[in-house]
Each structure stands twice: as structure tokens, then as C-alpha cells.
Amino acid sequence: MNKKQKKLLKRILMALAIFFAILLIDETGLLVSAFGSTGAVYASFALYLIPYLIAGHDVLRKAWHNIRRGDAFDESFLMTVATLGAFAMVLFPSADPHMAEGAAVMLFYQVGELFQSYAVGKSRKSIAALMDIAPDYAHIERDGELVDVDPAEVPVNDIIVVKPGERVPIDGIVIEGASQLDTSALTGESVPRSVEEGSEVISGCVNMTGVLHVRTTKPFGQSTVSRILELVENASEKKARTENFITRFARVYTPAVTISAAMLAIIPPLAGLGAWDEWILRGLTFLVVSCPCALVISVPLSFFGGIGGASRLGILIKGSNYLEALSKVDTVVFDKTGTLTNGTFEVVAVHPEAGVDADRLLFLAAHAESLSNHPIARSVVNAYDNEVDQQLVANAQEQSGHGVIATIEGRKVLVGNDKLMAEHGIEHPSCKLTGTMLHVACDGAYLGHIVISDTIKEDAAQAIRDLHASGVKRCIMLTGDRADVANDVAQRLGIDEVHAQLLPQDKVSKVEELLANAQGNLAFVGDGINDAPVLTRADVGIAMGAMGSDAAIEAADIVLMDDKPSNIARAIRVSRKTMRIVWQNIVFAIGVKLLILVLAAVGIAGMWLAVFGDVGVAIIAILNAMRAMRMA
Ligand code: ADP
Ligand code: MG
């Protein structure tokens, strides 16, 4: 509890104590014997005003403030009118006045407010705690001594030192030391990851055992930590349709009930249907029940909880609109490389043409690929035993879905698939092996090919099974790779439909075609190398966060921090659970309120039931909303 909440709690407790003391004096007839039956009414008026003002003075002030600003109709207005009205019943001293109820409504309203602010604070804190990954400082070595600096001031390629127990502040590569990293805050994965010299480390992980010297590869602002924090901070701005609906609903609803309540209080007695005091009281009761706070708070809180719960699993959802969209997904389209496969290719075979040296083939391929970030490119560079000499490479150009073209030692080198070769009119033999082919040509002459193959992610088959089990109708794979590789992967994973040899723009048109025919929503999952446009086009774009490119993480609506496709089914489960909770709250709150409203209008429900209809329902709805935070 924060200071403000503690203060409110103190006020409420004090007001409650006074309230019950007065109630006791009132009910035992002490007031009547002291002041006579009419005098007792005025005495209790004065007495109940004390706890009322202690508990509710700020609500009155807020209502007054809003009226003066010209937007009167909020819940503090409803409460002020209802409670002041209850006190005003003193004007009908003969008709069992309702000061006690007036004070009670205000008291319980404040209890509800306190509870609500506590719940909101708590879920915000749980996200903040999860996201408590922002480092305050980084150690850098200067003249053999460690100094602490603001992480934002550490340049790329500087060396930082991370001691055991500390968080890695900036993304980088280990140059000295070995340790275990706890990545759970980022990925939800509880098994620690071992790192040693040469390993990449991402910021936000906790270094557990050894001292690490890390050469930074990104500035702080582009490190994982900063990117995640940015995503989470912006998430609350993107509201779900249900959420917007509730806000709009409350805007018309509050004036509507105020007018109905006024009519209920005025028309029947004018029509001679009963005493004024009775109908005014019904009108006031009506006002109290109809307060929309249960909805206004619990719906956004449920979404907030869902997003928080998901982030604990390493699933970052950029807004409640995406959570809502995800719950209606029935088609999931996957990119292959880097999404269903690890994207770490191994060279299976090197087939040079007669008279060409195998090492020369690898030398050319690795140099041409040295500037590309494509998983294929990185693997080729890794397979090349020697250092790549960037000086030898000029005009390197990547042609997405085709390969790369570069000038090496003054010769024009092409490295890529059949499409690239066909485009430049270079004949090439076919290869018996199954795998991704990297054809190499130099100055128009075919030199041979390198066969590389990727490994399927451990949980990919499980991911597809889980998706089917959770009711997703179609799992489709799109790839730029060859059909035989694609079919092989699809068959092993149980994918329903495969489309191979697609260029990035073909993927967009394929997804558009699927979108046109889909009933539910379509999610596209990609690692984002080349597929940022598709990610934006799909109803829900899901990107791999650890391996994925920055562009993909920007373009995506949901980011899987640990690159596990099996988290997609979990994300869908989270979204459905959240939507269930949202709808439960909407139906429950509106249902109970309608019931009490009807009972109040016909005079069966009194103020006490109205208090339950408002505060009770709000508390139950908030408790229900907080369930969204606890995820399987
Ligand atoms: P996927 O759809 O499986 O993720 P991409 O669209 O990224 O694959 O690439 C499709 C194909 O284009 C690859 O299988 C490869 O043949 C070729 N390709 C793309 N980038 C490169 C590159 N940098 N070097 C060589 N070949 C490439
Ligand atoms: Mg890809």
C-alpha cells in the first residue's frame, strides 16, 4: 500500500468507528430518549454528518470540481447526489429518514475505491516487478578500476563488467568469464543458461555465478531491456474494442441513469402514486446501484492482468486490442526459417564444380554473406574456418528471398537460390540431397553449391499439436525455401498446408488471400527477417524476440521473448481466459445492477442492497479481474 492509500485507509477506519458508535446510540434509542423523537432526527443528522465528511469530503470536492469544469457525470457525482439526497431526507423527519444509509453509502464507496486503487497498483506493480529489469548502472573498467556509469552513456563496443547477482544492463558478447544466467524475467524459462566466452548475452538477465566481461553490441536504448520496457509502457494505450465500448457506455449511461433517477423521484408522486419521500428514496437508491465503477475498473484491469500474466511467460503483448484479437484466432500462419526451425544452418555438403576448390567456394560464400543478417548468412560465415576480411568485399547487396550479390576482389559473386541463378541466366545442376541450396556463381560462371540444413525447434511439433487442441483450425507454413525442404518440415510437424518458394511479397499476397477467406482472425508468426510487411498485414503479428530482427519486433503485435512457438498456444489460452473474465464481469455487473435497479424502482431494494449492488459488485469484479494475472 502506498502513502495515499494508507491515508485513505486511516480515514475510512476512523469514519467506520464513529459511524458504528453513532449507529449503536441511534439504534438503542438513546437519541430518542435524550432529544425526543423529532429532536433525535436532527441530532442523528448532525452526528452522521461527521463520519460522512471524514470519509467522503474528497469525493464531494471532486464532484464539485467536475461540475464546475462542465463534465459532471462521473461516479463521484452519482455518489454525491445520492448521499446528499439521503441526508436531505431530514426534510421529511416523519418518514424514517435515511442519514445512516447516506453515510454508509459514502463509507463503502470509499472502501471500494481503496480496494480498487490497491488492485490496480498491485497489478501495475506485478508488471513493474516483472519488468524490474531496468538496470541503474553499468560497471566499466577505466584504468584498471571499476566505475559505475549510467547505462545510457556506455558506447557500443565498450567493455562492461557484470558481477554475480547483477543484471546485465546492455546487450553484448562475453569476452571473458563464464557463468549461468537467469533469464526468467525475460522468457519465463526457469532453467539457467550457461554462457562463456563468445556467447551473446541479452540485457535483463541476471548473472548468477561468475564475473563476466561483456563487449556491448548495442547502445542501451536499443538493448532488449529498453525495448521491452517501451513495449510494456505503450501497451495500455492500445485499448481493446470491449474496453472502448465500456468507456463509451459509461459516458452515456451515467447521465441516462441520473435522468431516470430524477424522473423516478419526481413523476410518480406528482401523479399521486405515493409520498414524495418514498419515491425520492427510490430515486436515490437507483443512483447508488447504477454507478458503473465495477465495469469501468474491472474491464481494463482484466486486460492489464492478462498482459501482465502473459509477460510472465515471456510473451509480450503490445496492447489489449491484440489480446482481444488473439482470442479469436483460428488460423495460424508460420514462417519456416527461424520460426519453426532454429535458423542455425549447418553445412551438410559442399559440392564444387569440377576444377573448383571447395575452400574457394566457402571463401566466396562467406565473404558475400558477411554483411547479411539472414540466418543462412550467419551460418555460412560460421562454417568458414578463417576470419572474414571485410576489406575484400564491396557493393554487397541482399535480395530478399533470393540471396546476395557482392563484389569480392573485383569479381561479381552471386550466392543464393535457383531464383537468383535463373534471374542472372546461370545454369546449375540439381542436387540429390534434401536441404537448402546455396548456389555460388562468380563473374557469370557457376562454381558449385553448398547444401545447408536447418534443425526443427524442439517444441515446434508440440506447438502445432497444442494449437490444434486449442481449437485453431488451420496451421499453415509459408517459406521462401524449396518445396522439398518445406514439405519435409511440414510433414514432421503436422502442418495442414504448405506454400513454398515464396518471395516476401508473395507471402503478403498469400496472407491477404487467406485473410479474405478466413472466418476468425489470422495470426502470422515470423522471425521477421524479410517478413515485417506480413506481420503488419495479419490480424495478429507475432514475432520471435530473441532471434528476431528489430524490424520484426517493431512491426509485431506480440513478441515471444524465448522464440518458442509453443508459447503461441499459451498466449491464445491467456487471451481466451482474459476475455472470459472480461465478459463474466460485464454480464455479472450489469445483471446484478439491473436486478437491483428494478427492485429499487418498485421499492423492494433499499439503500443497503444498493451499496452491495455498487461496492460489492465492484469488489467481486475486481477480484475476478485479478485472476487474469495468474496464468497457467
Ligand atoms: P523463410 O521464408 O523460410 O524464412 P526467407 O524468405 O528468409 O525464408 O528466404 C527464402 C530463401 O531465399 C532461402 O531459403 C534462401 O534460399 C534464399 N535466401 C534468402 N536470403 C539469403 C541469403 N542471405 N543468402 C543466401 N540465400 C538466401
Ligand atoms: Mg524467415
XYZ file of C-alpha atoms and ligand atoms in Angstrom:
660
model
C 0.000 0.000 0.000
C 1.295 3.422 -0.809
C 1.059 6.533 1.338
C -2.122 7.835 -0.263
C -3.843 4.503 0.182
C -2.718 4.285 3.805
C -4.147 7.723 4.471
C -7.456 6.772 2.908
C -7.497 3.563 4.932
C -6.950 5.519 8.156
C -9.776 7.875 7.281
C -12.102 5.021 6.456
C -11.308 3.174 9.688
C -11.859 6.301 11.746
C -15.121 7.078 9.972
C -16.251 3.457 10.362
C -15.586 3.514 14.131
C -17.509 6.748 14.567
C -20.248 5.516 12.283
C -20.823 2.338 14.270
C -20.732 4.212 17.565
C -23.463 6.527 16.318
C -25.416 3.622 14.870
C -25.288 1.952 18.294
C -26.502 5.092 20.098
C -29.188 5.603 17.465
C -30.488 2.047 17.381
C -30.587 1.597 21.156
C -32.936 4.573 21.343
C -30.528 6.743 23.343
C -31.023 9.653 20.952
C -34.766 9.497 21.186
C -34.720 9.485 24.966
C -32.323 12.407 25.015
C -33.836 14.623 22.320
C -37.376 13.382 21.816
C -38.375 11.698 18.573
C -38.165 14.811 16.336
C -35.072 16.121 18.029
C -33.388 12.742 17.561
C -33.735 13.087 13.780
C -31.836 16.358 13.781
C -29.309 15.006 16.268
C -28.577 11.966 14.122
C -28.378 14.218 11.070
C -25.600 16.178 12.723
C -23.898 13.065 14.093
C -23.871 11.013 10.865
C -22.523 14.018 9.039
C -19.235 13.533 10.939
C -18.226 10.101 9.571
C -19.741 11.087 6.238
C -17.475 14.082 5.861
C -14.416 12.321 7.245
C -14.774 9.557 4.710
C -16.170 11.440 1.782
C -15.019 15.040 1.749
C -12.712 14.434 -1.161
C -15.477 12.795 -3.178
C -17.672 15.862 -2.621
C -14.809 18.109 -3.636
C -14.131 16.107 -6.759
C -17.786 16.126 -7.771
C -17.942 19.891 -7.261
C -14.756 20.358 -9.215
C -16.131 18.294 -12.113
C -19.412 20.183 -12.156
C -17.543 23.442 -12.439
C -15.462 22.071 -15.285
C -18.669 21.116 -17.024
C -18.297 17.347 -17.045
C -20.403 16.387 -14.137
C -21.433 12.854 -14.823
C -18.952 10.583 -13.164
C -19.191 8.259 -10.228
C -18.243 10.876 -7.646
C -21.209 12.887 -8.914
C -23.556 9.927 -8.564
C -22.311 9.257 -5.048
C -22.542 12.898 -4.015
C -26.094 13.310 -5.238
C -27.209 10.001 -3.759
C -25.676 10.579 -0.338
C -26.556 14.264 -0.045
C -30.038 13.225 -1.103
C -30.176 10.651 1.667
C -29.192 13.350 4.180
C -31.740 15.700 2.669
C -34.407 13.226 3.726
C -34.161 15.081 7.037
C -36.707 17.364 5.389
C -39.195 14.541 5.867
C -38.500 13.880 9.533
C -41.671 11.926 9.998
C -40.817 9.352 7.341
C -37.970 7.387 8.863
C -35.072 9.422 7.436
C -32.003 7.864 5.893
C -28.920 9.625 7.176
C -27.332 6.354 8.293
C -27.625 4.980 4.777
C -26.217 8.180 3.320
C -23.134 7.916 5.492
C -22.852 4.176 4.856
C -23.002 4.559 1.094
C -20.148 7.035 1.181
C -18.137 4.844 3.535
C -18.483 1.726 1.469
C -17.941 3.615 -1.715
C -14.599 4.683 -0.296
C -13.823 1.123 0.765
C -14.437 0.143 -2.848
C -12.242 2.965 -4.104
C -9.433 1.926 -1.799
C -9.715 -1.659 -2.882
C -9.732 -0.641 -6.489
C -6.657 1.529 -6.236
C -4.904 -1.242 -4.354
C -5.780 -3.774 -7.042
C -4.678 -1.505 -9.851
C -1.478 -0.659 -8.005
C -0.811 -4.299 -7.352
C -1.186 -5.423 -10.923
C 0.839 -2.471 -12.092
C 3.495 -3.423 -9.603
C 3.484 -7.034 -10.691
C 4.173 -5.884 -14.216
C 6.746 -3.450 -12.928
C 8.370 -6.219 -10.863
C 8.480 -8.446 -13.877
C 9.761 -5.538 -15.713
C 12.061 -4.572 -12.914
C 14.792 -5.307 -15.290
C 15.917 -1.788 -15.905
C 19.447 -1.503 -14.601
C 20.505 1.651 -12.782
C 24.144 1.486 -13.686
C 26.780 -0.365 -15.629
C 30.315 -1.049 -14.418
C 33.017 -0.148 -16.845
C 36.718 -0.565 -16.416
C 38.755 2.628 -16.543
C 42.497 2.419 -15.850
C 42.090 -0.895 -14.099
C 39.354 0.369 -11.832
C 35.641 -0.269 -11.979
C 33.472 2.810 -12.237
C 29.692 2.944 -12.291
C 28.123 4.859 -15.131
C 24.632 5.407 -16.441
C 23.980 2.547 -18.892
C 22.729 5.074 -21.426
C 26.225 6.524 -21.561
C 28.021 3.323 -22.457
C 29.022 3.318 -26.123
C 28.802 0.293 -28.388
C 31.932 -1.854 -28.294
C 32.875 -0.768 -24.813
C 33.618 -3.381 -22.175
C 31.288 -3.670 -19.200
C 31.729 -5.881 -16.179
C 28.777 -7.768 -14.722
C 29.231 -9.243 -11.277
C 27.311 -12.218 -9.901
C 23.866 -11.209 -8.675
C 23.629 -8.266 -11.012
C 21.527 -7.769 -14.089
C 23.159 -7.483 -17.452
C 22.493 -3.836 -18.336
C 23.263 -3.850 -22.055
C 23.215 -6.477 -24.793
C 26.620 -7.774 -25.754
C 29.054 -10.629 -26.201
C 31.040 -12.254 -23.410
C 34.750 -11.722 -23.917
C 35.951 -13.059 -20.616
C 34.467 -15.277 -17.942
C 31.793 -17.944 -17.740
C 28.589 -18.014 -15.788
C 24.995 -19.093 -15.525
C 22.324 -16.595 -16.498
C 18.839 -16.468 -15.078
C 16.660 -15.403 -17.993
C 13.329 -15.970 -16.255
C 12.307 -12.318 -16.110
C 12.518 -12.149 -19.870
C 11.457 -15.543 -21.041
C 9.675 -17.243 -18.181
C 12.232 -20.028 -18.650
C 13.457 -21.206 -15.285
C 16.416 -23.284 -16.401
C 19.533 -21.109 -16.268
C 21.506 -20.600 -19.418
C 25.271 -21.179 -19.426
C 27.377 -18.584 -21.102
C 31.069 -18.479 -21.817
C 33.481 -16.542 -23.958
C 31.830 -15.744 -27.255
C 28.236 -16.178 -26.045
C 25.708 -13.476 -26.644
C 24.064 -12.092 -23.548
C 20.921 -10.021 -23.526
C 20.204 -7.311 -21.048
C 17.699 -8.029 -18.305
C 19.105 -11.465 -17.454
C 20.581 -11.943 -14.004
C 24.171 -13.079 -13.854
C 24.256 -15.820 -11.242
C 27.676 -17.327 -10.734
C 30.752 -15.793 -12.336
C 32.088 -12.367 -13.226
C 31.526 -11.559 -16.882
C 33.303 -9.089 -19.092
C 30.951 -8.150 -21.874
C 31.643 -6.202 -25.032
C 28.495 -4.216 -25.759
C 26.928 -4.720 -29.169
C 24.092 -2.234 -28.855
C 23.530 1.096 -27.202
C 21.352 0.936 -24.094
C 18.345 2.434 -25.894
C 18.281 -0.450 -28.366
C 19.075 -3.188 -25.885
C 16.483 -5.789 -25.038
C 15.651 -4.196 -21.691
C 14.832 -0.811 -23.164
C 12.792 -2.328 -25.938
C 10.726 -4.422 -23.559
C 10.072 -1.530 -21.212
C 8.942 0.567 -24.124
C 6.548 -2.138 -25.273
C 5.031 -2.541 -21.848
C 4.687 1.166 -21.261
C 2.852 1.659 -24.507
C 0.615 -1.365 -24.042
C -2.043 0.456 -22.036
C -2.577 2.982 -24.809
C -3.847 0.414 -27.243
C -7.289 -0.399 -25.984
C -9.424 -3.360 -26.858
C -12.781 -2.821 -28.508
C -14.520 -4.125 -25.410
C -12.610 -1.617 -23.322
C -13.518 1.315 -25.560
C -17.084 0.145 -25.583
C -17.222 0.232 -21.795
C -15.783 3.748 -21.683
C -18.303 4.978 -24.236
C -21.042 3.084 -22.472
C -20.261 4.773 -19.157
C -20.345 8.165 -20.834
C -23.970 7.863 -21.964
C -25.011 5.588 -19.182
C -24.301 7.884 -16.240
C -26.365 10.848 -17.489
C -29.090 8.410 -18.502
C -29.421 6.899 -15.028
C -29.256 10.322 -13.404
C -32.188 11.461 -15.504
C -34.094 8.216 -14.880
C -33.476 8.553 -11.157
C -34.758 12.123 -11.214
C -37.839 11.040 -13.112
C -38.391 8.159 -10.737
C -38.234 10.572 -7.806
C -40.496 13.225 -9.325
C -43.096 11.779 -11.683
C -44.859 9.154 -9.544
C -45.510 11.480 -6.575
C -46.690 14.206 -8.963
C -49.035 11.658 -10.443
C -50.280 10.992 -6.963
C -48.805 7.496 -6.737
C -47.367 7.908 -3.270
C -45.479 10.079 -0.868
C -42.577 12.239 -2.033
C -40.121 10.852 0.473
C -40.699 7.306 -0.628
C -40.099 8.000 -4.315
C -37.154 10.285 -3.694
C -35.575 7.485 -1.709
C -36.193 5.057 -4.574
C -34.584 7.548 -6.946
C -31.539 7.825 -4.684
C -31.231 4.075 -4.331
C -31.422 3.851 -8.084
C -28.491 6.249 -8.355
C -26.305 4.291 -5.985
C -26.779 0.940 -7.681
C -26.305 2.254 -11.128
C -22.770 3.505 -10.555
C -20.738 1.924 -13.366
C -17.438 1.638 -11.497
C -17.451 -2.163 -11.444
C -17.214 -2.146 -15.227
C -15.108 0.917 -15.676
C -12.404 -0.545 -13.472
C -12.617 -4.276 -13.810
C -12.554 -4.469 -17.597
C -9.276 -2.599 -18.137
C -7.889 -4.338 -15.057
C -8.634 -7.750 -16.565
C -6.814 -6.831 -19.753
C -3.981 -5.425 -17.743
C -3.825 -8.653 -15.761
C -3.841 -10.737 -18.919
C -0.976 -8.751 -20.395
C 0.920 -8.987 -17.106
C 0.324 -12.716 -16.786
C 1.449 -13.293 -20.349
C 4.613 -11.300 -19.880
C 5.482 -13.574 -17.009
C 5.530 -16.389 -19.552
C 7.841 -14.425 -21.816
C 5.007 -13.325 -24.082
C 4.862 -9.584 -24.623
C 1.531 -8.313 -25.843
C 1.621 -4.759 -27.069
C -1.950 -3.817 -26.204
C -5.295 -5.157 -25.064
C -6.633 -4.875 -28.609
C -4.167 -7.581 -29.633
C -5.123 -9.738 -26.682
C -8.726 -9.491 -27.804
C -7.820 -10.229 -31.433
C -5.707 -13.194 -30.377
C -8.632 -14.800 -28.578
C -10.451 -15.081 -31.905
C -7.596 -16.586 -33.899
C -8.486 -19.709 -35.874
C -5.723 -19.655 -38.474
C -2.047 -19.515 -37.626
C 0.406 -18.912 -40.428
C 4.068 -19.657 -39.793
C 7.216 -18.589 -41.460
C 9.623 -21.519 -41.554
C 13.180 -20.376 -41.091
C 13.876 -19.045 -37.612
C 10.280 -19.578 -36.548
C 9.644 -23.305 -36.717
C 13.294 -24.082 -37.289
C 16.196 -22.810 -35.267
C 17.638 -20.828 -38.139
C 21.074 -22.148 -37.332
C 22.040 -23.895 -40.510
C 24.719 -26.479 -40.709
C 26.677 -27.023 -43.820
C 25.780 -30.565 -44.924
C 27.814 -30.718 -48.090
C 29.977 -28.575 -50.310
C 29.719 -29.548 -53.981
C 32.163 -27.585 -56.108
C 32.081 -27.939 -59.892
C 34.991 -29.777 -61.466
C 38.162 -27.764 -61.150
C 36.874 -25.543 -58.340
C 38.364 -25.727 -54.901
C 35.868 -26.369 -52.065
C 37.624 -23.883 -49.813
C 37.413 -21.253 -52.521
C 33.636 -21.841 -52.721
C 33.239 -21.361 -48.981
C 35.564 -18.369 -49.048
C 33.420 -16.600 -51.645
C 30.127 -17.526 -49.995
C 31.227 -16.430 -46.522
C 32.568 -13.119 -47.788
C 29.492 -12.359 -49.847
C 27.252 -13.166 -46.880
C 29.342 -11.346 -44.314
C 27.130 -8.264 -44.240
C 23.797 -10.079 -44.154
C 21.831 -10.830 -41.017
C 19.891 -13.688 -42.525
C 20.267 -16.917 -40.515
C 21.626 -18.575 -43.662
C 24.262 -15.904 -43.986
C 25.339 -16.128 -40.379
C 25.667 -19.885 -40.581
C 27.812 -19.729 -43.696
C 30.093 -17.229 -42.048
C 30.331 -19.547 -39.041
C 31.142 -22.530 -41.237
C 34.025 -20.660 -42.808
C 37.079 -21.501 -40.716
C 39.079 -18.351 -41.219
C 38.352 -14.728 -40.430
C 36.257 -12.865 -42.941
C 38.152 -9.919 -44.349
C 35.594 -7.175 -44.930
C 38.147 -5.208 -46.942
C 37.756 -7.639 -49.806
C 34.002 -7.104 -50.087
C 32.361 -4.237 -51.920
C 28.800 -3.421 -53.025
C 27.222 -6.225 -51.027
C 23.503 -6.296 -51.699
C 20.909 -8.562 -50.211
C 17.958 -9.542 -52.397
C 15.353 -10.845 -50.038
C 14.095 -14.276 -50.902
C 16.919 -14.716 -53.401
C 20.328 -14.324 -51.844
C 23.183 -11.852 -52.005
C 25.254 -10.207 -54.695
C 28.650 -8.756 -53.863
C 31.875 -7.737 -55.462
C 34.766 -9.706 -53.996
C 38.315 -8.998 -55.069
C 36.816 -7.180 -58.013
C 34.672 -10.113 -59.184
C 30.885 -10.186 -59.161
C 29.800 -13.026 -56.893
C 26.240 -14.363 -56.599
C 25.215 -16.529 -53.654
C 21.630 -17.683 -53.415
C 18.882 -19.997 -54.570
C 17.604 -21.140 -58.010
C 15.668 -17.923 -58.398
C 18.796 -15.834 -58.125
C 20.600 -18.066 -60.603
C 17.663 -18.024 -63.033
C 17.483 -14.255 -62.835
C 21.059 -13.997 -63.988
C 20.740 -16.774 -66.538
C 23.153 -19.107 -64.820
C 22.615 -22.806 -65.433
C 23.059 -25.062 -62.467
C 22.737 -28.778 -61.886
C 20.173 -30.171 -59.468
C 21.333 -31.846 -56.306
C 20.050 -35.124 -54.900
C 20.305 -34.005 -51.281
C 17.374 -32.522 -49.419
C 18.251 -29.169 -47.968
C 18.545 -25.507 -48.684
C 20.832 -24.895 -51.653
C 23.275 -22.064 -51.744
C 24.450 -21.752 -55.320
C 27.608 -19.771 -55.928
C 28.486 -18.077 -59.178
C 31.396 -15.797 -59.978
C 31.524 -13.442 -62.970
C 28.719 -15.383 -64.647
C 30.307 -18.816 -64.179
C 28.714 -21.441 -61.956
C 31.151 -22.585 -59.263
C 29.064 -25.056 -57.298
C 26.721 -25.218 -54.362
C 26.701 -25.575 -50.629
C 23.942 -27.676 -49.088
C 22.850 -26.488 -45.700
C 20.169 -27.763 -43.432
C 18.361 -26.372 -40.506
C 17.115 -28.136 -37.403
C 13.495 -28.078 -36.334
C 12.848 -26.393 -32.991
C 12.375 -28.831 -30.156
C 8.883 -27.680 -29.301
C 7.655 -26.991 -32.843
C 5.666 -30.223 -33.237
C 4.204 -29.750 -29.771
C 3.308 -26.189 -30.700
C 1.256 -27.312 -33.687
C -0.435 -30.056 -31.638
C -1.304 -27.547 -28.893
C -2.729 -25.124 -31.418
C -4.937 -27.786 -32.945
C -6.004 -28.887 -29.486
C -6.938 -25.359 -28.536
C -9.277 -25.158 -31.496
C -7.128 -23.447 -34.110
C -8.453 -24.821 -37.389
C -5.541 -24.337 -39.743
C -1.791 -24.168 -39.276
C -0.136 -23.021 -42.455
C 3.541 -22.681 -43.298
C 4.888 -20.156 -45.770
C 8.500 -20.254 -46.796
C 10.912 -18.944 -49.324
C 12.759 -22.212 -49.183
C 12.489 -25.106 -51.646
C 9.368 -27.228 -51.762
C 11.095 -30.472 -50.779
C 12.594 -28.931 -47.645
C 9.279 -27.268 -46.831
C 7.237 -30.439 -47.281
C 9.650 -32.416 -45.202
C 9.390 -29.961 -42.298
C 5.611 -29.662 -42.641
C 5.136 -33.392 -42.557
C 7.256 -33.816 -39.469
C 5.342 -31.083 -37.654
C 1.791 -31.887 -38.699
C 1.257 -28.621 -40.547
C -2.001 -28.546 -42.515
C -0.920 -26.560 -45.531
C 2.416 -25.523 -47.076
C 3.350 -22.902 -49.631
C 6.995 -22.890 -50.672
C 9.322 -20.773 -52.776
C 7.578 -17.564 -51.874
C 9.224 -14.199 -52.098
C 8.456 -11.797 -49.250
C 5.827 -10.051 -51.392
C 4.263 -13.431 -52.236
C 3.911 -14.048 -48.525
C 1.956 -10.814 -48.213
C -0.398 -11.716 -51.045
C -0.819 -15.256 -49.714
C -1.728 -13.881 -46.296
C -4.140 -11.434 -47.900
C -5.792 -14.273 -49.744
C -6.100 -16.238 -46.501
C -7.441 -13.178 -44.699
C -10.140 -12.762 -47.305
C -11.316 -16.338 -46.777
C -10.845 -16.605 -43.033
C -13.735 -16.691 -40.602
C -11.838 -15.975 -37.428
C -8.673 -13.967 -37.055
C -5.392 -14.824 -38.680
C -2.117 -14.753 -36.803
C 1.196 -14.647 -38.615
C 4.265 -15.840 -36.785
C 7.666 -14.901 -38.098
C 11.234 -14.258 -37.098
C 10.912 -11.185 -39.165
C 13.911 -11.474 -41.416
C 12.038 -10.293 -44.530
C 8.614 -10.657 -43.005
C 7.862 -7.368 -41.315
C 5.273 -6.474 -44.009
C 3.350 -9.709 -43.389
C 3.476 -9.158 -39.655
C 1.743 -5.817 -40.085
C -0.806 -7.206 -42.512
C -2.053 -10.098 -40.332
C -4.777 -9.585 -37.717
C -2.188 -10.505 -35.130
C 1.513 -10.386 -35.925
C 3.716 -12.482 -33.667
C 7.485 -12.130 -33.765
C 10.340 -14.083 -32.296
C 12.013 -11.721 -29.850
C 15.370 -13.222 -29.067
C 16.466 -14.189 -32.560
C 14.144 -11.929 -34.468
C 15.150 -8.734 -36.180
C 14.411 -5.342 -34.672
C 12.121 -4.528 -37.570
C 10.006 -7.560 -36.777
C 9.736 -6.685 -33.116
C 8.626 -3.206 -34.136
C 6.088 -4.496 -36.627
C 4.701 -7.283 -34.459
C 1.781 -7.045 -32.056
C 3.047 -9.827 -29.862
C 6.645 -10.775 -29.186
C 7.756 -14.189 -27.938
C 10.846 -13.490 -25.876
C 12.240 -17.003 -25.926
C 11.423 -17.805 -29.558
C 9.364 -20.817 -28.583
C 6.500 -21.490 -30.968
C 4.747 -23.466 -28.211
C 4.126 -20.167 -26.457
C 1.634 -19.218 -29.167
C -0.899 -21.708 -27.872
C -0.256 -20.450 -24.349
C -0.759 -16.884 -25.493
C -4.066 -17.879 -27.057
C -5.100 -19.575 -23.831
C -4.182 -16.467 -21.854
C -6.169 -14.286 -24.225
C -9.221 -16.500 -24.071
C -9.096 -16.676 -20.315
C -8.823 -12.900 -20.131
C -11.749 -12.400 -22.474
C -13.786 -14.886 -20.461
C -13.092 -12.920 -17.309
C -13.941 -9.650 -19.040
C -17.288 -10.980 -20.195
C -18.054 -12.593 -16.849
C -17.557 -9.206 -15.243
C -19.666 -7.382 -17.786
C -22.544 -9.837 -17.542
C -22.324 -10.175 -13.775
C -22.118 -6.443 -13.078
C -24.841 -5.422 -15.486
C -27.040 -8.349 -14.430
C -26.876 -7.678 -10.704
C -27.282 -3.970 -11.226
C -30.307 -4.353 -13.479
C -31.907 -6.647 -10.951
C -31.330 -4.257 -8.068
C -32.418 -1.318 -10.217
C -35.730 -2.965 -10.914
C -36.113 -3.894 -7.240
C -35.224 -0.309 -6.259
C -37.721 1.172 -8.686
C -40.529 -0.894 -7.286
C -39.393 -0.161 -3.767
C -38.183 -3.592 -2.673
C -34.455 -2.853 -2.600
C -33.277 -0.262 -0.130
C -30.057 1.652 0.191
C -28.229 -1.237 1.820
C -28.784 -3.538 -1.098
C -27.826 -0.659 -3.367
C -24.490 -0.403 -1.598
C -23.897 -4.055 -2.305
C -25.000 -3.526 -5.892
C -22.338 -0.911 -6.256
C -19.386 -1.626 -3.985
C -19.962 -5.356 -3.579
C -20.221 -5.950 -7.276
C -17.162 -3.793 -7.929
C -15.088 -5.735 -5.407
C -16.164 -9.095 -6.769
C -15.475 -7.943 -10.328
C -12.045 -6.647 -9.356
C -11.178 -9.902 -7.578
C -12.264 -11.768 -10.673
C -10.205 -9.459 -12.873
C -7.120 -10.181 -10.802
C -7.430 -13.833 -11.751
C -6.321 -12.835 -15.223
C -2.884 -12.196 -13.789
C -2.402 -15.748 -12.597
C -1.523 -17.786 -15.622
C -1.017 -21.450 -16.137
P 11.805 -18.323 -44.919
O 10.557 -17.948 -45.604
O 11.957 -19.814 -44.803
O 12.010 -17.657 -43.613
P 13.369 -16.399 -46.449
O 12.196 -15.745 -47.095
O 14.098 -15.628 -45.432
O 12.997 -17.847 -45.860
O 14.379 -16.823 -47.574
C 13.939 -17.652 -48.657
C 15.063 -18.251 -49.438
O 15.813 -17.224 -50.044
C 16.034 -19.021 -48.601
O 15.643 -20.369 -48.433
C 17.307 -18.931 -49.477
O 17.261 -19.884 -50.488
C 17.205 -17.561 -50.087
N 17.948 -16.571 -49.323
C 17.430 -15.546 -48.602
N 18.394 -14.806 -48.038
C 19.563 -15.386 -48.392
C 20.948 -15.104 -48.128
N 21.330 -14.084 -47.351
N 21.857 -15.920 -48.670
C 21.504 -16.946 -49.439
N 20.235 -17.267 -49.708
C 19.269 -16.506 -49.218
Mg 12.320 -16.237 -42.151
